XYZ file of C-alpha atoms in Angstrom:
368
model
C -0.181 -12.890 17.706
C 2.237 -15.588 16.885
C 5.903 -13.301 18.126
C 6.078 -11.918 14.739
C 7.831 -7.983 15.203
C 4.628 -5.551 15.479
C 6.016 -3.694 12.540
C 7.102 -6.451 10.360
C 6.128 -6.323 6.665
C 5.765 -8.744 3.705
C 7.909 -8.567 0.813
C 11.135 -9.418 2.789
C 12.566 -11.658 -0.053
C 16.239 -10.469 0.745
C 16.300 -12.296 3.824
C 14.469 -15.480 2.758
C 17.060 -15.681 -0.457
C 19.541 -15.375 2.734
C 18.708 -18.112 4.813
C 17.801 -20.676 2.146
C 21.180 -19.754 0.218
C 18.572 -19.410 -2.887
C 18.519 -16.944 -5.931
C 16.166 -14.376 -6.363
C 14.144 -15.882 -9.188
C 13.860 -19.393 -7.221
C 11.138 -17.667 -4.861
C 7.610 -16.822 -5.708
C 7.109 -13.726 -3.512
C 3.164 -13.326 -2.982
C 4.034 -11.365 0.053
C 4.735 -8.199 -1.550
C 1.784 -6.288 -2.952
C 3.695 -5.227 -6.215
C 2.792 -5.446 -9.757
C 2.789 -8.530 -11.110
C 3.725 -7.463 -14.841
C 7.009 -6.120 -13.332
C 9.257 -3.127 -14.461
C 8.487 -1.710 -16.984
C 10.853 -1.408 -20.548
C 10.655 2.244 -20.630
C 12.128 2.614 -17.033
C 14.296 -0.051 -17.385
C 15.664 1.752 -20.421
C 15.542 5.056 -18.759
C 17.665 4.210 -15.826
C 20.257 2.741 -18.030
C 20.602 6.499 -20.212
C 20.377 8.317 -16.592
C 22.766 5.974 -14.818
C 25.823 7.888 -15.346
C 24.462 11.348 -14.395
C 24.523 9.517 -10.424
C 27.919 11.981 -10.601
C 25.323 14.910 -9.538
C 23.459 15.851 -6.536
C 19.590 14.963 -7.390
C 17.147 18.030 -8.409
C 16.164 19.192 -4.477
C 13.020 20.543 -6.349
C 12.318 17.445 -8.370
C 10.578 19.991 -10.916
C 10.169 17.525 -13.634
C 9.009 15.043 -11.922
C 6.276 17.305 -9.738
C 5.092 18.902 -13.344
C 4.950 15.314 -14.676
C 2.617 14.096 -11.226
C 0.768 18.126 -11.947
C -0.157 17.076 -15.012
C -1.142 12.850 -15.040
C -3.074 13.618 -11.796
C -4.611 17.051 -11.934
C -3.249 18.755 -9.115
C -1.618 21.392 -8.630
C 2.110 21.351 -9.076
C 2.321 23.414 -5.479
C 0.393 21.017 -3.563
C 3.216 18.196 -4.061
C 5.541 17.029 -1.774
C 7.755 13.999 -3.370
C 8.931 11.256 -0.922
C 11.346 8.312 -0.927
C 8.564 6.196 -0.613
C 4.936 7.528 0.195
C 6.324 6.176 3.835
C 8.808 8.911 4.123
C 6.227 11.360 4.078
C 4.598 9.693 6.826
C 7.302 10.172 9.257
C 8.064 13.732 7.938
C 4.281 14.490 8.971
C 4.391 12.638 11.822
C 7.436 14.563 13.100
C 6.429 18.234 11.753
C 3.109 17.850 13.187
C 3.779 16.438 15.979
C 0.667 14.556 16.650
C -1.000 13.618 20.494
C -3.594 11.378 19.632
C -4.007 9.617 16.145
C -6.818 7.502 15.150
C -6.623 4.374 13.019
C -9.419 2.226 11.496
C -7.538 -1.039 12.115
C -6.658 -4.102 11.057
C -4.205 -1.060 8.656
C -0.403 -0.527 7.084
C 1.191 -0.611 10.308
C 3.578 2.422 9.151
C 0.847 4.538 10.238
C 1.319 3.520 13.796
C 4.788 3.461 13.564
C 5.545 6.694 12.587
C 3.158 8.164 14.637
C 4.657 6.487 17.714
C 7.587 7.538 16.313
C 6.964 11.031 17.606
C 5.744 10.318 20.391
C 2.236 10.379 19.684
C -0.811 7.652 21.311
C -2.524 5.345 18.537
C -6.079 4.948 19.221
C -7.379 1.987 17.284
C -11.475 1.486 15.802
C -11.626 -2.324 14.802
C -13.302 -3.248 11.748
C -15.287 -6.308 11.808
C -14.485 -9.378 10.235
C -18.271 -10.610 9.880
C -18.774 -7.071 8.587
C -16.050 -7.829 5.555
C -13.983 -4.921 6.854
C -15.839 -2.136 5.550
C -15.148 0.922 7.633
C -18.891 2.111 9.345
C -18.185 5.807 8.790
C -21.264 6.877 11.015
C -19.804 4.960 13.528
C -15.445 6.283 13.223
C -17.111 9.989 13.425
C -17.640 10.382 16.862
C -14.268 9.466 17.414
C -12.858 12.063 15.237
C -12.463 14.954 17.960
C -9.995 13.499 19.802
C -7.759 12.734 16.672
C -5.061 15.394 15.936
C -4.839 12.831 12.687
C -7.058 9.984 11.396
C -5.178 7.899 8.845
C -7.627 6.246 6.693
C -6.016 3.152 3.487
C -8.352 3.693 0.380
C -8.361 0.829 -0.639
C -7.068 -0.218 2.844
C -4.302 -2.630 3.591
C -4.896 -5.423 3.922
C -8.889 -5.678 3.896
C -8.600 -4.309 0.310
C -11.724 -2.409 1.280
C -12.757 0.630 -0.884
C -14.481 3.754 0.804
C -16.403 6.076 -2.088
C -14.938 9.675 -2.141
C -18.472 11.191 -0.749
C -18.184 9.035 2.207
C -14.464 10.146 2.571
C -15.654 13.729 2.279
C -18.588 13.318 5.200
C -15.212 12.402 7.464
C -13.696 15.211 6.255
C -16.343 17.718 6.997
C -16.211 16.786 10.416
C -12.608 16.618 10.669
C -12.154 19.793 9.583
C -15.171 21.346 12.334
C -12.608 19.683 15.050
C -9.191 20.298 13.588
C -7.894 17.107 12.551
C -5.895 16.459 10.168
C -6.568 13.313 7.713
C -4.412 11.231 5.736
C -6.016 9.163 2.972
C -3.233 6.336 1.637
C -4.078 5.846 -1.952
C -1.161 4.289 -2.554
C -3.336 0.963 -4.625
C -5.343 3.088 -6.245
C -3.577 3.383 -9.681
C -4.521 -0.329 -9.877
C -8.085 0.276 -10.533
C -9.261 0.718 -14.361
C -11.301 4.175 -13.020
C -10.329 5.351 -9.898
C -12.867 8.896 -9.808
C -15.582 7.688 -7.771
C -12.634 7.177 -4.853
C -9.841 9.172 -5.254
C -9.597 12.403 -2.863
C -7.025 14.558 -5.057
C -9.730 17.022 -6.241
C -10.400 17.791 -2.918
C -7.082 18.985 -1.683
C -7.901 22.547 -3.269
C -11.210 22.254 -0.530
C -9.885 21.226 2.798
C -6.845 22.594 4.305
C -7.137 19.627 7.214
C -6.810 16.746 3.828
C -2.981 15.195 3.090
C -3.324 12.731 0.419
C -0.439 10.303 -0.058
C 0.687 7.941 -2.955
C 3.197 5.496 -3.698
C 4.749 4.971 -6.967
C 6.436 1.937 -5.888
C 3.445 -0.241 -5.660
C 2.258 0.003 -9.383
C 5.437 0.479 -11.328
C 7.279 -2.087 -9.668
C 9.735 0.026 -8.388
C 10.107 -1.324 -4.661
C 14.140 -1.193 -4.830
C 14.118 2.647 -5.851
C 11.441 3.888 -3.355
C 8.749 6.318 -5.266
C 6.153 8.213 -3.739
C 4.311 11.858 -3.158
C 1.680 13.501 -1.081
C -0.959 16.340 -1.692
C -1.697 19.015 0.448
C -2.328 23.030 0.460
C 0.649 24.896 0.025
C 1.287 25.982 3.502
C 1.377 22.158 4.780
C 3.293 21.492 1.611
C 5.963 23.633 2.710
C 5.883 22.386 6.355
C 7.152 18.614 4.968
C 9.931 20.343 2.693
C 11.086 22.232 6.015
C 11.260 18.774 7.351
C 12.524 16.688 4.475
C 16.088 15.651 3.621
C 16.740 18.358 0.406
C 17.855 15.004 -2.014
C 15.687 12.850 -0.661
C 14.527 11.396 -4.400
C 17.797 10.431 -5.763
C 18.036 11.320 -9.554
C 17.194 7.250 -10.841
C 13.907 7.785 -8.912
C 13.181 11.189 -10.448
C 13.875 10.043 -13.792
C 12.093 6.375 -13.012
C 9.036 8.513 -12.087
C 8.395 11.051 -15.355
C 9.135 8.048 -17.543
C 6.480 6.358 -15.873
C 3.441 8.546 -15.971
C 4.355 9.036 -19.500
C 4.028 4.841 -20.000
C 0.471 4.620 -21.232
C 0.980 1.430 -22.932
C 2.087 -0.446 -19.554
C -0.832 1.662 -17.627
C -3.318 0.244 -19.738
C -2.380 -3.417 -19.663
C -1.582 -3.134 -15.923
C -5.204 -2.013 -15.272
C -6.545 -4.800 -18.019
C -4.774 -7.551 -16.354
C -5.242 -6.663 -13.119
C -9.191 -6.630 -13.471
C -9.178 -9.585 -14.725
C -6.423 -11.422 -12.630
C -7.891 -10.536 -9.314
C -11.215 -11.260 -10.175
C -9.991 -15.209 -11.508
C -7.281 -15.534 -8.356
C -10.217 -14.932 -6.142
C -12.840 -17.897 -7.811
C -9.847 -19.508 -7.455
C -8.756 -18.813 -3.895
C -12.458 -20.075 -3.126
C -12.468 -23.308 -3.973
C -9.616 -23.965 -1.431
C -11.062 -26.468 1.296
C -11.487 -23.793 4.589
C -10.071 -20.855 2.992
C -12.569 -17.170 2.868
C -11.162 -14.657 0.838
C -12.284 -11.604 1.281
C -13.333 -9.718 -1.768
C -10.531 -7.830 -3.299
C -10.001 -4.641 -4.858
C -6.820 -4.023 -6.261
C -4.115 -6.304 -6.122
C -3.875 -8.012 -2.979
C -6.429 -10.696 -1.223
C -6.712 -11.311 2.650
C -7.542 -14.442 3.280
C -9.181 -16.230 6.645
C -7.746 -19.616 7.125
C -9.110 -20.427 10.766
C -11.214 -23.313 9.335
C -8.059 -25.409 7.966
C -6.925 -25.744 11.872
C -3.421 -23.873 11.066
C -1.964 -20.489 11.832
C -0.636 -18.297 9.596
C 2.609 -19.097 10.790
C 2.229 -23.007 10.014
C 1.171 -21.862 6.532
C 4.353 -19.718 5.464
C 6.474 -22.374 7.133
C 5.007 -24.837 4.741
C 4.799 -22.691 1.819
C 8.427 -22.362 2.434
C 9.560 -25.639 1.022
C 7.823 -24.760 -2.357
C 10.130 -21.694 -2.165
C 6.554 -19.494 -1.837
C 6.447 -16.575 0.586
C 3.128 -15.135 1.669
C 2.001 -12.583 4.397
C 1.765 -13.442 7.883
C -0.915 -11.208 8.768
C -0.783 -12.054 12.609
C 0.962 -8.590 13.518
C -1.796 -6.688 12.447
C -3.759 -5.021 15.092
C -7.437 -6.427 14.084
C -6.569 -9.660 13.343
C -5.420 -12.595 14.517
C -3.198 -16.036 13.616
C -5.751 -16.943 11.541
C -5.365 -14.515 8.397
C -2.400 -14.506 5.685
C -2.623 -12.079 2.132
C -1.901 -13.158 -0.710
C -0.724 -10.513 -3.655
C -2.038 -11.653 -7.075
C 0.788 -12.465 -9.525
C 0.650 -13.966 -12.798
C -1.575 -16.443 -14.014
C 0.957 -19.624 -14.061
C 2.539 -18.391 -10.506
C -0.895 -18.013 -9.249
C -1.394 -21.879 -10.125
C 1.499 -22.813 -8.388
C 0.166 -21.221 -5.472
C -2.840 -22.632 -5.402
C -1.871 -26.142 -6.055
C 0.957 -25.611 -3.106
C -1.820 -24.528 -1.117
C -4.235 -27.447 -1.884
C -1.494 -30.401 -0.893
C -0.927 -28.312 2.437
C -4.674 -28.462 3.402
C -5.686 -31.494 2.062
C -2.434 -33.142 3.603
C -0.376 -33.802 0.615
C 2.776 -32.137 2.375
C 1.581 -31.749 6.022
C 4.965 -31.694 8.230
């Protein structure tokens, strides 16, 4: 650990903007993991026509935008619970449920430790191993299971970008469900894949009552600023989160943001084309960097050990700095240590930058 806050997250551009007395465009933020082609026309356009409605309360039952999520994802309009953020409906769990025990494969988003702390519950970590990539070792989580009142699994998982298949999601699940725990599969990244089937959990929802799947909207539209998110889950667990849920808690630009956006095939497909591609060159890339392992990524976002090039993670972003570059400190995660930073992948020319800022760092060009 380097001091960093344990609950301290990347994309914190606001502040850095703040205490260089810089504009927003004059930083290249690869510590957010958000889409690189940015926001889309069509929301951009829909906000603008929806903008003066802001005079009304926002629909409490969100129905266009749940029949919208009903129909792009093929769930059951009942099921969904929408959320300022997938994060709010982590703490609205958290607190509903009231977990004792929680269980997280780790190094993981650290808002599923914080929210479950939050109400008072213990976190329980399993470390995944570095010289095992990060894959999760499901044979060896399950006996761990039974003392979970939750297990929060990332598919893919933040920031390991590790993938778990849906049957080996399921296997958990079987046995979760045998000693009542609940589990939460993140799939927040998953819209970034060109087919996510194999992985995805929604069809299952109908299957286990013990299964809440959450998603953000945030990530993939590039909607950080309005917060966009949902969950999945049988009706009566459903109805347990709007108990606990502020009534307007998607304001009506989010709403509206939201239907426009699962109806935007046009940027869905070239998101998923680029991204394919992009993470796939950024990573060859990332690799010929002197002392830098990537690990292999699956969505949008690459961890990346740096323990070889003698600096911490901390040296890094304070040297990425003065090329006006922000990355993600990944010290604060439990899991891993100084050594590891993510990078998100951006666009082609930014990605350059990057890696040219990172070459004269390592191979002294800048050293301080």
């Amino acid at each position: 650990m380097n001091g960093k806050p344990a609950f301290e997250h990347g994309g914190n551009l606001h502040k850095a903007v703040r205490l260089n007395c810089l504009a927003f465009d004059e930083v290249l933020d690869f510590s957010a993991n958000i889409n690189p082609l940015g926001l889309p026309a069509s929301i951009k356009k829909t906000l603008q026509a929806e903008v003066d409605h802001v005079i009304h309360y926002p629909d409490a039952e969100a129905k266009a935008l749940k029949e919208t999520i009903s129909h792009y994802y093929g769930v059951k309009e009942e099921y969904i619970t929408v959320g300022n953020g997938a994060v709010e409906i982590l703490y609205v769990l958290c607190h509903m449920v009231k977990p004792k025990h929680v269980l997280i494969p780790v190094p993981a988003f650290s808002e599923y430790e914080r929210s479950a702390r939050s109400a008072g519950a213990v976190v329980h970590y399993f470390y995944m191993k570095a010289q095992n990539d990060f894959v999760l070792p499901v044979d060896q989580l399950l006996p761990q299971i039974a003392a979970a009142d939750i297990l929060f699994l990332g598919n893919p998982n933040n920031p390991t970008g590790t993938l778990l298949l849906r049957e080996d999601i399921e296997y958990l699940l079987k046995a979760a469900a045998a000693d009542n725990t609940m589990v939460v599969i993140d799939e927040s990244f998953l819209d970034f894949l060109p087919d996510d089937r194999p992985f995805t959990c929604r069809q299952l929802v109908s299957r286990y009552a013990n299964l809440i799947v959450l998603h953000s909207l945030t990530k993939f539209y590039a909607i950080p600023g309005l917060r966009l998110g949902f969950s999945l889950a049988q009706a009566n667990l459903t109805q347990l989160f709007h108990s606990g849920k502020d009534p307007w808690n998607v304001n009506l630009l989010a709403q509206a943001a939201g239907v426009t956006a699962l109806h935007d095939k046009e940027y869905q497909t070239a998101s998923k084309s680029y991204m394919s591609e992009a993470k796939t060159a950024f990573f060859s890339q990332l690799q010929s960097i002197p002392n830098v392992r990537p690990y292999q990524p699956a969505v949008n976002f690459i961890l990346a050990d740096i323990r070889k090039t003698g600096m911490t993670a901390k040296q890094f972003c304070t040297r990425l700095t003065k090329y006006q570059i922000l990355i993600r400190d990944c010290s604060n995660y439990p899991g891993l240590s100084s050594g590891y930073i993510r990078f998100a992948v951006k666009q082609s020319a930014q990605n350059a930058i990057l890696l040219q800022a990172l070459r004269e760092i390592i191979e002294g060009g800048k050293h301080d």
